[in-house]
């Protein structure tokens, strides 16, 4: 059974940093795309970063490029999102997701392309 569990969210002030983690279990595919998404109140869920497991570089939305870094630790079955220089507009519920057996070819991950989702972790950034 596939399971994704996020952690690391919290409340910070603008300019501070947070690192989100996503522990992945139950995956047997050698080729996947992993992504980070966020959803602010009253807004649609948006893709912000993605990483092809097995090849290729990461992709980022313009809103986070240069501030956020997506990475993985295969030994720990964990994906990370390092978030620096946080802004109030980064406030949202953050989700990790996996696309089974396929890579992502666009820099910005699309919600419809992903099969499995975590429960989310809240990030709140105050001015």
mmCIF file of C-alpha atoms in Angstrom:
data_model
loop_
_atom_site.group_PDB
_atom_site.id
_atom_site.type_symbol
_atom_site.label_atom_id
_atom_site.label_comp_id
_atom_site.label_asym_id
_atom_site.label_seq_id
_atom_site.Cartn_x
_atom_site.Cartn_y
_atom_site.Cartn_z
ATOM 1 C CA UNK A 1 0.000 0.000 0.000
ATOM 2 C CA UNK A 2 1.415 3.376 -1.043
ATOM 3 C CA UNK A 3 1.664 5.929 1.701
ATOM 4 C CA UNK A 4 3.080 9.471 1.782
ATOM 5 C CA UNK A 5 3.419 11.300 5.077
ATOM 6 C CA UNK A 6 4.449 14.969 5.271
ATOM 7 C CA UNK A 7 5.911 16.745 8.271
ATOM 8 C CA UNK A 8 7.853 19.883 9.105
ATOM 9 C CA UNK A 9 5.235 22.563 8.706
ATOM 10 C CA UNK A 10 4.831 25.356 11.225
ATOM 11 C CA UNK A 11 4.446 29.067 11.860
ATOM 12 C CA UNK A 12 7.364 31.351 11.040
ATOM 13 C CA UNK A 13 8.023 34.993 10.306
ATOM 14 C CA UNK A 14 8.811 36.382 6.870
ATOM 15 C CA UNK A 15 12.401 35.753 5.857
ATOM 16 C CA UNK A 16 12.759 32.592 7.919
ATOM 17 C CA UNK A 17 13.182 29.020 6.680
ATOM 18 C CA UNK A 18 11.448 25.671 7.000
ATOM 19 C CA UNK A 19 12.182 22.194 5.694
ATOM 20 C CA UNK A 20 9.307 19.902 4.832
ATOM 21 C CA UNK A 21 9.753 16.131 4.699
ATOM 22 C CA UNK A 22 7.728 13.476 2.903
ATOM 23 C CA UNK A 23 8.304 9.848 3.842
ATOM 24 C CA UNK A 24 7.268 7.475 1.075
ATOM 25 C CA UNK A 25 6.434 3.815 1.528
ATOM 26 C CA UNK A 26 5.004 1.057 -0.611
ATOM 27 C CA UNK A 27 6.533 2.199 -3.890
ATOM 28 C CA UNK A 28 8.060 -0.363 -6.219
ATOM 29 C CA UNK A 29 8.473 1.686 -9.407
ATOM 30 C CA UNK A 30 11.971 2.480 -10.596
ATOM 31 C CA UNK A 31 10.824 5.591 -12.426
ATOM 32 C CA UNK A 32 8.616 8.151 -10.719
ATOM 33 C CA UNK A 33 8.001 11.828 -10.505
ATOM 34 C CA UNK A 34 7.635 13.284 -7.048
ATOM 35 C CA UNK A 35 6.122 16.682 -6.464
ATOM 36 C CA UNK A 36 5.306 19.328 -3.902
ATOM 37 C CA UNK A 37 2.038 21.226 -4.109
ATOM 38 C CA UNK A 38 0.327 23.835 -1.975
ATOM 39 C CA UNK A 39 -3.171 25.117 -1.475
ATOM 40 C CA UNK A 40 -4.063 28.402 0.157
ATOM 41 C CA UNK A 41 -7.566 29.052 1.528
ATOM 42 C CA UNK A 42 -9.986 29.801 -1.294
ATOM 43 C CA UNK A 43 -7.452 28.955 -3.982
ATOM 44 C CA UNK A 44 -6.785 25.967 -6.195
ATOM 45 C CA UNK A 45 -4.004 23.526 -5.434
ATOM 46 C CA UNK A 46 -0.863 24.505 -7.318
ATOM 47 C CA UNK A 47 2.313 22.661 -8.183
ATOM 48 C CA UNK A 48 5.502 24.309 -6.983
ATOM 49 C CA UNK A 49 8.332 21.783 -7.384
ATOM 50 C CA UNK A 50 8.977 18.369 -8.853
ATOM 51 C CA UNK A 51 11.778 15.836 -9.069
ATOM 52 C CA UNK A 52 12.143 12.884 -11.419
ATOM 53 C CA UNK A 53 13.397 9.891 -9.502
ATOM 54 C CA UNK A 54 15.941 8.138 -11.651
ATOM 55 C CA UNK A 55 17.033 11.000 -13.863
ATOM 56 C CA UNK A 56 16.869 14.652 -14.728
ATOM 57 C CA UNK A 57 16.988 17.861 -12.780
ATOM 58 C CA UNK A 58 14.274 19.457 -10.681
ATOM 59 C CA UNK A 59 11.591 21.855 -11.828
ATOM 60 C CA UNK A 60 10.101 24.820 -9.991
ATOM 61 C CA UNK A 61 7.297 27.285 -10.302
ATOM 62 C CA UNK A 62 8.462 30.862 -10.794
ATOM 63 C CA UNK A 63 6.945 31.858 -7.458
ATOM 64 C CA UNK A 64 9.433 29.671 -5.544
ATOM 65 C CA UNK A 65 12.398 29.445 -7.902
ATOM 66 C CA UNK A 66 15.599 30.486 -6.162
ATOM 67 C CA UNK A 67 14.043 30.180 -2.686
ATOM 68 C CA UNK A 68 12.860 26.555 -2.494
ATOM 69 C CA UNK A 69 14.874 23.393 -3.144
ATOM 70 C CA UNK A 70 13.450 19.913 -3.707
ATOM 71 C CA UNK A 71 15.635 16.916 -2.907
ATOM 72 C CA UNK A 72 15.483 13.257 -1.954
ATOM 73 C CA UNK A 73 17.298 10.761 0.230
ATOM 74 C CA UNK A 74 16.826 7.291 -1.265
ATOM 75 C CA UNK A 75 18.238 5.540 1.780
ATOM 76 C CA UNK A 76 15.527 7.121 3.932
ATOM 77 C CA UNK A 77 12.750 6.975 1.287
ATOM 78 C CA UNK A 78 12.231 10.640 1.976
ATOM 79 C CA UNK A 79 11.715 13.731 -0.154
ATOM 80 C CA UNK A 80 12.389 17.216 1.159
ATOM 81 C CA UNK A 81 11.420 20.780 0.382
ATOM 82 C CA UNK A 82 13.843 23.327 1.772
ATOM 83 C CA UNK A 83 12.068 26.675 1.923
ATOM 84 C CA UNK A 84 14.131 29.830 2.433
ATOM 85 C CA UNK A 85 13.203 33.497 2.505
ATOM 86 C CA UNK A 86 9.597 32.655 3.240
ATOM 87 C CA UNK A 87 6.930 35.229 2.431
ATOM 88 C CA UNK A 88 3.393 35.685 3.772
ATOM 89 C CA UNK A 89 2.094 34.600 0.371
ATOM 90 C CA UNK A 90 3.714 31.192 0.925
ATOM 91 C CA UNK A 91 1.114 30.500 3.606
ATOM 92 C CA UNK A 92 -0.752 27.337 2.571
ATOM 93 C CA UNK A 93 -1.268 23.652 3.185
ATOM 94 C CA UNK A 94 1.628 21.825 1.558
ATOM 95 C CA UNK A 95 1.247 18.379 0.011
ATOM 96 C CA UNK A 96 3.676 15.861 -1.412
ATOM 97 C CA UNK A 97 2.555 13.597 -4.237
ATOM 98 C CA UNK A 98 3.827 10.804 -6.462
ATOM 99 C CA UNK A 99 3.322 9.968 -10.102
ATOM 100 C CA UNK A 100 3.655 6.220 -10.621
ATOM 101 C CA UNK A 101 6.012 4.924 -13.241
ATOM 102 C CA UNK A 102 6.267 8.136 -15.247
ATOM 103 C CA UNK A 103 8.517 11.151 -15.293
ATOM 104 C CA UNK A 104 7.350 14.750 -15.342
ATOM 105 C CA UNK A 105 8.443 16.753 -18.364
ATOM 106 C CA UNK A 106 7.153 20.174 -17.427
ATOM 107 C CA UNK A 107 8.906 22.212 -14.744
ATOM 108 C CA UNK A 108 5.656 22.835 -12.881
ATOM 109 C CA UNK A 109 3.916 19.642 -11.738
ATOM 110 C CA UNK A 110 0.234 19.272 -12.604
ATOM 111 C CA UNK A 111 -2.268 18.033 -10.037
ATOM 112 C CA UNK A 112 -3.982 15.759 -12.574
ATOM 113 C CA UNK A 113 -0.766 13.856 -13.298
ATOM 114 C CA UNK A 114 -0.262 12.579 -9.755
ATOM 115 C CA UNK A 115 -1.703 9.391 -8.337
ATOM 116 C CA UNK A 116 -0.889 9.388 -4.639
ATOM 117 C CA UNK A 117 -1.044 12.191 -2.087
ATOM 118 C CA UNK A 118 -0.069 12.860 1.483
ATOM 119 C CA UNK A 119 -2.366 14.395 4.055
ATOM 120 C CA UNK A 120 -0.659 17.802 4.026
ATOM 121 C CA UNK A 121 1.269 19.961 6.464
ATOM 122 C CA UNK A 122 0.403 23.582 7.253
ATOM 123 C CA UNK A 123 2.871 26.417 6.677
ATOM 124 C CA UNK A 124 1.992 29.855 8.013
ATOM 125 C CA UNK A 125 4.209 32.881 7.405
ATOM 126 C CA UNK A 126 3.544 36.121 9.259
ATOM 127 C CA UNK A 127 4.783 39.555 8.069
#
